[in-house]
Amino acid sequence: MNKKLILIELNEFNKELLEKAVIKLNLPNIKYLLSLKYTKTYSVDLEEHQGLDPWVQWVSIHTGVPLLIHKVKRLGEVPNLKNAQIWEELSEKGITSGVWGAMNASKNDSKGCKFFLPDPWTFSESAFPEKLNRFLSLPRYYAKNYIKPSIFSLVKTSLKTASVIFDKIYLISLVPEISYSLLSLFKHGIHNYVLFSLFDLISTRLFINFKIYLRPSFSLVFLNSLAHLQHHKWDKIFINEPTKFCLLTIDKILGMIFKTITEDEALIVTNGLSQKNVQGENYCIYRQKNPSDFLLSIGISFIDIEQCMTNESHIFFKTIEEKEKATEILSNVRFGDQCLFDVEIDKINSLKLYYQFDYFDFIEPNSKFNIGSSEYDFYEYFTLLARRTGSHVPEGDLFSKGIKVPDLIKNHLIKKYIISYYKC
């Protein structure tokens, strides 16, 4: 079978922002995107932190079933997934694939998957081929430790990532992206919105190299920098400098991908879910500075901890007793009369639990949280990332070419139309 399709997962983009940017910034590739066949999507999940999150919605899209069925509610829970993902089902039909950066996803034993790069936060998953784990080394470390990184670990992981970027196989093709990155850092400085955009840029060039060389029938690339920008830097009225930089870079990335698409290759670009601008609302995003230090300071013993995307972590224990003690302590961390964390016991792994920051009002400097009669300085262990400017909404958007998709669908049905495309 010679049919080809590329799925671009432009995470959480706001369609109105893209339309505004095309007018203000003259972005040819986003303009082309907006000219494609349009489909409105929507999620059956309606509450943030309880299903209306990208690490849930992308699993729904990849498996073709909603949260109620696949039951993967948290980032990092993909080992619990029982439903076949798009590339697994295609593999069973003898159709090859290449998956790059898919959120909360797993290659599993998909023999038709010619390359697979997990997102930086899903700690259980490895890349394929193995050398891509070296490329993932720096983004995986920085994505989890950007508040308080170790210089030694930054250097160590940077060298591993650079060993792939500067490999003679890829270096020549990456020269334009490396030049753009250096100029951008010089002009804008080292900010997360810059770093995340540049990661998407360089990562996409590597994806294109793998796609051209291995020629999968189905290919997928996930881009997250615009979602991060909208959450943290999105101005309701103006296209500010961070937004301008991110959108210009996204336009550049889309142009790189569009140039590789052949006339007979179908295209889907979707956001999974969207965001609305909430600038001015006093919704604060906090993050642990160092989760290990925090847990040890409040008397919790553990063997490992994996911090996720924003303010949530998975903790692993040696004994049931340690887990039960940790559950008790974390459930009783309070700020005033409110619990600071949402704590969940893993239903499959009896030696793991999940906790997430569950307080979103502004906390004054020198404030204390308490566990029983013991008080702790809040900002010794946590930092204010931002007052959020974008929040999740269940509505989403899909643009397509060369594939039949209805004007309105539930987002988890996207898989159905991809699989049907290969049956035609």
Coordinates of C-alpha atoms in Angstrom, one line a residue:
M1 CA 0.0 0.0 0.0
N2 CA 1.4 3.4 -1.1
K3 CA -1.0 5.7 0.8
K4 CA 0.7 8.3 3.0
L5 CA -0.6 10.6 5.7
I6 CA 1.1 13.0 8.1
L7 CA -0.5 14.1 11.3
I8 CA 0.8 17.4 12.8
E9 CA -0.2 17.7 16.4
L10 CA 0.1 21.5 17.0
N11 CA -0.8 21.2 20.7
E12 CA -3.7 23.4 22.0
F13 CA -3.4 26.2 19.4
N14 CA -6.1 28.9 19.5
K15 CA -7.5 29.3 16.0
E16 CA -8.4 33.0 16.5
L17 CA -4.8 33.7 17.5
L18 CA -3.5 32.1 14.3
E19 CA -6.0 34.1 12.3
K20 CA -4.9 37.4 14.0
A21 CA -1.2 36.5 13.5
V22 CA -1.7 35.9 9.8
I23 CA -3.0 39.5 9.4
K24 CA -0.5 41.1 11.7
L25 CA 2.7 39.1 10.9
N26 CA 2.1 37.9 7.3
L27 CA 2.8 34.2 8.1
P28 CA 2.5 32.3 4.8
N29 CA 2.5 28.8 6.2
I30 CA -0.1 29.4 8.9
K31 CA -2.1 31.2 6.2
Y32 CA -2.0 28.1 4.1
L33 CA -2.9 25.9 7.1
L34 CA -6.0 28.1 7.7
S35 CA -7.1 27.7 4.0
L36 CA -7.5 23.9 4.4
K37 CA -10.7 22.0 5.0
Y38 CA -11.9 22.8 8.5
T39 CA -13.4 20.5 11.1
K40 CA -14.6 21.5 14.6
T41 CA -13.7 18.9 17.2
Y42 CA -14.8 18.6 20.8
S43 CA -13.9 16.6 23.9
V44 CA -16.4 14.8 26.1
D45 CA -14.2 15.7 29.1
L46 CA -15.0 19.1 30.5
E47 CA -12.8 19.7 33.6
E48 CA -9.2 20.7 33.7
H49 CA -7.0 18.4 35.8
Q50 CA -9.7 15.8 35.6
G51 CA -9.5 14.8 31.9
L52 CA -9.5 18.1 30.0
D53 CA -5.7 18.0 29.7
P54 CA -3.4 17.3 26.7
W55 CA -1.9 14.1 28.3
V56 CA -5.5 12.7 28.3
Q57 CA -6.9 14.1 25.1
W58 CA -4.0 12.9 22.9
V59 CA -4.3 9.4 24.4
S60 CA -8.0 9.6 23.4
I61 CA -7.1 10.7 19.9
H62 CA -4.4 8.0 19.5
T63 CA -6.6 5.2 20.8
G64 CA -9.9 6.3 19.4
V65 CA -11.7 6.0 22.7
P66 CA -12.5 8.6 25.5
L67 CA -11.0 8.7 29.0
L68 CA -13.9 6.7 30.3
I69 CA -12.6 3.7 28.3
H70 CA -8.8 4.1 28.1
K71 CA -8.6 5.3 31.7
V72 CA -5.2 7.1 31.3
K73 CA -5.8 10.2 33.4
R74 CA -2.3 11.3 34.2
L75 CA 0.9 12.0 32.3
G76 CA 3.2 9.0 32.7
E77 CA 0.4 6.5 33.1
V78 CA 0.8 5.1 29.5
P79 CA 2.1 1.7 30.7
N80 CA -1.4 1.1 32.0
L81 CA -2.9 1.7 28.5
K82 CA -4.7 -1.4 27.1
N83 CA -6.1 0.2 23.9
A84 CA -4.2 0.1 20.6
Q85 CA -2.8 3.4 19.4
I86 CA -3.0 4.5 15.7
W87 CA 0.5 3.2 14.8
E88 CA -0.1 -0.1 16.6
E89 CA -3.3 -0.8 14.6
L90 CA -1.7 0.2 11.4
S91 CA 1.3 -2.0 12.1
E92 CA -1.1 -5.0 12.4
K93 CA -2.3 -4.2 8.9
G94 CA 1.2 -4.1 7.6
I95 CA 1.3 -0.3 7.4
T96 CA 4.5 1.5 8.5
S97 CA 4.7 4.5 10.7
G98 CA 7.0 7.1 12.3
V99 CA 6.1 8.8 15.5
W100 CA 7.9 11.9 16.8
G101 CA 7.2 13.4 20.2
A102 CA 3.6 12.1 20.7
M103 CA 2.4 13.0 24.2
N104 CA 1.8 10.2 26.7
A105 CA 2.4 7.6 24.0
S106 CA 4.2 4.3 23.7
K107 CA 5.8 2.4 20.8
N108 CA 5.0 -0.9 22.5
D109 CA 5.7 -3.8 20.2
S110 CA 4.6 -2.0 17.0
K111 CA 6.9 -3.7 14.5
G112 CA 5.8 -1.4 11.7
C113 CA 6.9 1.7 13.7
K114 CA 10.2 2.7 12.0
F115 CA 11.1 5.4 14.5
F116 CA 9.6 6.6 17.8
L117 CA 10.4 9.6 20.0
P118 CA 8.4 9.9 23.2
D119 CA 7.6 13.3 24.8
P120 CA 10.2 14.5 27.3
W121 CA 7.9 13.9 30.3
T122 CA 6.8 10.3 29.9
F123 CA 9.6 8.7 31.9
S124 CA 8.6 5.1 31.2
E125 CA 9.2 5.2 27.4
S126 CA 12.4 4.9 25.4
A127 CA 13.1 6.2 21.9
F128 CA 13.7 4.0 18.9
P129 CA 16.2 3.6 17.4
E130 CA 18.3 3.7 20.6
K131 CA 20.5 6.7 19.5
L132 CA 17.4 9.0 19.8
N133 CA 17.5 8.5 23.6
R134 CA 20.7 10.6 23.4
F135 CA 18.9 13.4 21.6
L136 CA 16.1 13.3 24.2
S137 CA 18.6 13.5 27.1
L138 CA 18.7 17.3 27.5
P139 CA 15.0 18.1 26.8
R140 CA 14.0 15.3 29.1
Y141 CA 16.2 16.6 31.9
Y142 CA 15.4 20.3 31.4
A143 CA 11.7 19.8 31.0
K144 CA 11.6 18.3 34.5
N145 CA 14.2 20.4 36.2
Y146 CA 14.2 23.9 34.7
I147 CA 13.4 25.6 38.0
K148 CA 16.6 24.4 39.7
P149 CA 18.8 22.5 37.3
S150 CA 22.2 21.0 38.2
I151 CA 25.1 22.5 36.2
F152 CA 26.7 19.1 36.0
S153 CA 23.5 17.4 34.7
L154 CA 23.0 20.2 32.2
V155 CA 26.4 19.8 30.8
K156 CA 26.2 16.0 30.8
T157 CA 22.8 15.9 29.0
S158 CA 23.7 18.7 26.6
L159 CA 26.7 16.7 25.4
K160 CA 24.5 13.7 24.8
T161 CA 22.0 15.7 22.8
A162 CA 24.7 17.5 20.9
S163 CA 26.3 14.2 19.9
V164 CA 23.2 13.5 17.8
I165 CA 22.7 17.1 16.5
F166 CA 26.3 17.4 15.4
D167 CA 26.5 13.9 14.0
K168 CA 27.8 14.2 10.4
I169 CA 24.6 12.4 9.2
Y170 CA 22.4 15.3 10.4
L171 CA 24.7 18.3 10.8
I172 CA 24.5 19.7 7.3
S173 CA 20.7 19.6 7.2
L174 CA 20.6 21.3 10.6
V175 CA 22.8 24.3 9.8
P176 CA 19.9 26.7 9.0
E177 CA 18.1 25.7 12.3
I178 CA 21.3 26.0 14.4
S179 CA 22.0 29.5 12.9
Y180 CA 18.4 30.6 13.5
S181 CA 18.7 29.3 17.1
L182 CA 21.9 31.1 17.9
L183 CA 20.6 34.4 16.5
S184 CA 17.4 34.0 18.4
L185 CA 19.1 33.4 21.7
F186 CA 21.4 36.4 21.1
K187 CA 18.4 38.6 20.2
H188 CA 15.8 37.4 22.8
G189 CA 17.9 35.9 25.6
I190 CA 17.5 32.5 27.4
H191 CA 13.8 32.3 28.2
N192 CA 11.7 29.2 28.3
Y193 CA 9.4 30.4 25.5
V194 CA 12.5 30.8 23.3
L195 CA 14.1 27.4 24.3
F196 CA 10.8 25.5 23.8
S197 CA 10.3 27.1 20.4
L198 CA 13.9 26.3 19.3
F199 CA 13.5 22.7 20.6
D200 CA 10.5 22.3 18.4
L201 CA 12.4 23.7 15.4
I202 CA 15.5 21.5 15.7
S203 CA 13.4 18.5 16.7
T204 CA 11.3 18.9 13.6
R205 CA 14.3 19.0 11.3
L206 CA 15.4 15.7 12.8
F207 CA 11.9 14.3 12.3
I208 CA 12.0 15.4 8.6
N209 CA 15.4 13.6 8.2
F210 CA 13.9 10.4 9.6
K211 CA 10.7 10.7 7.6
I212 CA 12.6 11.2 4.3
Y213 CA 15.1 8.4 4.9
L214 CA 12.7 5.8 6.4
R215 CA 9.6 6.8 4.4
P216 CA 6.8 5.6 6.7
S217 CA 3.3 5.5 5.3
F218 CA 1.9 7.3 8.4
S219 CA 4.0 9.9 10.2
L220 CA 3.2 12.0 13.3
V221 CA 5.0 15.0 14.8
F222 CA 4.0 16.7 18.1
L223 CA 4.7 20.4 18.7
N224 CA 4.2 22.0 22.2
S225 CA 5.8 25.4 22.2
L226 CA 2.7 27.3 21.2
A227 CA 0.6 25.7 24.0
H228 CA 3.3 26.7 26.5
L229 CA 3.4 30.3 25.2
Q230 CA -0.4 30.6 25.4
H231 CA -0.5 29.4 29.0
H232 CA 2.2 31.8 30.1
K233 CA 2.7 34.8 27.8
W234 CA -0.5 35.3 25.8
D235 CA -1.6 39.0 25.7
K236 CA -5.4 39.3 25.1
I237 CA -5.0 42.4 22.9
F238 CA -1.5 42.6 21.5
I239 CA 0.8 40.2 19.8
N240 CA 3.6 40.7 22.2
E241 CA 7.3 39.9 21.5
P242 CA 7.2 36.3 23.1
T243 CA 4.0 35.5 21.0
K244 CA 5.5 37.0 17.9
F245 CA 8.7 35.0 18.2
C246 CA 6.8 31.7 18.9
L247 CA 4.4 32.2 16.0
L248 CA 7.2 33.2 13.6
T249 CA 9.0 30.0 14.6
I250 CA 5.9 27.8 14.3
D251 CA 5.4 29.3 10.8
K252 CA 8.9 28.4 9.9
I253 CA 8.4 24.8 11.3
L254 CA 5.2 24.3 9.3
G255 CA 6.9 25.5 6.2
M256 CA 9.7 22.9 6.7
I257 CA 7.1 20.2 7.0
F258 CA 4.9 21.3 4.2
K259 CA 7.8 21.3 1.8
T260 CA 8.2 17.5 2.4
I261 CA 4.6 16.6 1.7
T262 CA 4.0 15.1 -1.7
E263 CA 0.9 15.7 -3.8
D264 CA -0.6 12.3 -2.9
E265 CA 0.1 12.6 0.8
A266 CA -2.8 13.4 3.0
L267 CA -2.4 16.0 5.8
I268 CA -4.1 16.6 9.2
V269 CA -3.2 19.4 11.5
T270 CA -5.1 19.5 14.8
N271 CA -4.7 20.8 18.4
G272 CA -6.4 18.0 20.4
L273 CA -8.1 20.7 22.4
S274 CA -7.8 24.5 22.5
Q275 CA -7.2 27.3 24.9
K276 CA -9.0 30.5 25.7
N277 CA -7.3 33.6 26.9
V278 CA -7.8 34.2 30.6
Q279 CA -5.3 37.1 31.1
G280 CA -6.3 39.1 34.1
E281 CA -7.7 36.2 36.1
N282 CA -5.8 35.5 39.2
Y283 CA -5.0 31.9 38.5
C284 CA -1.5 31.1 39.6
I285 CA 0.7 28.2 38.4
Y286 CA 3.2 27.0 41.0
R287 CA 6.0 24.4 40.6
Q288 CA 8.2 22.6 43.0
K289 CA 11.8 23.8 43.0
N290 CA 13.2 20.4 43.8
P291 CA 10.7 17.6 44.5
S292 CA 13.2 15.3 46.2
D293 CA 14.3 18.0 48.7
F294 CA 10.6 18.8 49.4
L295 CA 9.7 15.2 50.1
L296 CA 12.7 14.5 52.3
S297 CA 12.1 17.7 54.3
I298 CA 8.6 16.6 55.2
G299 CA 9.6 13.1 56.3
I300 CA 8.8 11.0 53.2
S301 CA 11.1 8.1 52.2
F302 CA 11.0 7.0 48.6
I303 CA 13.2 5.3 46.0
D304 CA 12.4 7.6 43.0
I305 CA 10.4 10.5 41.9
E306 CA 9.4 11.7 38.4
Q307 CA 8.2 15.3 38.0
C308 CA 5.8 15.8 35.2
M309 CA 4.9 18.7 33.0
T310 CA 3.8 21.5 35.3
N311 CA 3.1 20.8 39.0
E312 CA 2.6 17.1 39.4
S313 CA 4.8 14.1 40.2
H314 CA 4.8 10.3 40.5
I315 CA 6.6 8.8 43.6
F316 CA 7.9 5.3 43.8
F317 CA 8.4 3.4 47.1
K318 CA 10.2 0.4 48.4
T319 CA 7.4 -0.8 50.7
I320 CA 3.6 -0.4 51.1
E321 CA 4.2 1.1 54.5
E322 CA 6.3 3.9 53.0
K323 CA 3.6 4.6 50.4
E324 CA 0.9 4.7 53.0
K325 CA 2.9 7.1 55.2
A326 CA 3.6 9.4 52.2
T327 CA -0.1 9.4 51.3
E328 CA -1.1 10.4 54.8
I329 CA 1.5 13.2 54.9
L330 CA 0.8 14.7 51.5
S331 CA -3.0 14.5 52.1
N332 CA -2.5 16.7 55.2
V333 CA -0.3 19.4 53.7
R334 CA -2.4 22.5 54.1
F335 CA -2.3 26.2 53.3
G336 CA -4.7 27.8 55.6
D337 CA -7.8 25.7 55.5
Q338 CA -7.2 24.1 52.1
C339 CA -5.3 21.0 51.1
L340 CA -2.3 21.9 48.9
F341 CA -2.2 18.6 46.9
D342 CA -4.5 16.2 45.1
V343 CA -3.2 12.7 46.0
E344 CA -4.0 9.6 44.1
I345 CA -2.9 6.0 44.7
D346 CA -2.0 4.1 41.5
K347 CA -4.5 1.4 40.8
I348 CA -2.0 -0.9 39.1
N349 CA 1.3 -0.3 40.8
S350 CA 0.9 -0.7 44.6
L351 CA 4.2 1.0 45.2
K352 CA 3.5 4.3 43.4
L353 CA 1.4 7.3 44.0
Y354 CA 0.7 10.6 42.2
Y355 CA 0.3 14.0 43.7
Q356 CA -0.6 17.3 42.0
F357 CA -0.5 20.9 43.3
D358 CA -4.1 21.9 43.9
Y359 CA -4.0 25.6 44.9
F360 CA -4.3 28.4 42.4
D361 CA -4.7 31.7 44.3
F362 CA -1.8 34.0 44.8
I363 CA 0.4 33.2 47.8
E364 CA 2.1 36.1 49.5
P365 CA 5.9 36.1 50.2
N366 CA 6.8 34.7 53.6
S367 CA 3.7 32.6 53.7
K368 CA 3.7 29.2 55.5
F369 CA 2.1 25.9 54.8
N370 CA 1.7 23.4 57.6
I371 CA 1.5 19.6 58.3
G372 CA -0.1 19.3 61.6
S373 CA 1.7 21.6 64.0
S374 CA 4.8 22.0 61.8
E375 CA 5.2 25.0 59.6
Y376 CA 7.3 25.4 56.4
D377 CA 8.2 28.4 54.3
F378 CA 6.2 28.1 51.1
Y379 CA 8.7 29.8 48.7
E380 CA 11.6 27.7 50.1
Y381 CA 10.1 24.7 48.2
F382 CA 7.9 26.2 45.5
T383 CA 8.0 29.0 43.0
L384 CA 5.4 31.0 41.1
L385 CA 5.8 30.1 37.4
A386 CA 3.2 32.6 36.1
R387 CA -0.3 33.9 36.4
R388 CA -1.9 31.8 33.7
T389 CA -2.9 33.5 30.5
G390 CA -4.5 30.5 28.7
S391 CA -6.8 27.8 30.0
H392 CA -8.0 24.5 28.4
V393 CA -11.4 24.4 26.6
P394 CA -13.1 21.2 25.2
E395 CA -13.5 22.6 21.7
G396 CA -10.7 22.0 19.2
D397 CA -9.8 22.5 15.6
L398 CA -8.7 20.3 12.7
F399 CA -7.5 21.2 9.2
S400 CA -7.1 18.6 6.6
K401 CA -6.1 17.9 2.9
G402 CA -6.6 14.7 1.0
I403 CA -8.7 12.9 3.6
K404 CA -12.4 13.0 4.3
V405 CA -13.3 14.3 7.8
P406 CA -16.8 15.6 8.8
D407 CA -17.3 19.2 9.7
L408 CA -17.9 18.3 13.4
I409 CA -16.6 15.3 15.3
K410 CA -15.6 14.2 18.8
N411 CA -11.8 14.5 19.0
H412 CA -11.3 10.8 19.9
L413 CA -12.9 9.9 16.5
I414 CA -9.9 11.4 14.6
K415 CA -8.3 7.9 14.8
K416 CA -11.3 6.4 13.0
Y417 CA -10.9 8.6 10.0
I418 CA -7.1 8.0 9.8
I419 CA -7.6 4.2 9.9
S420 CA -10.4 4.5 7.3
Y421 CA -8.2 6.5 5.0
Y422 CA -5.9 3.5 4.7
K423 CA -8.8 1.2 3.9
C424 CA -10.0 3.2 0.9

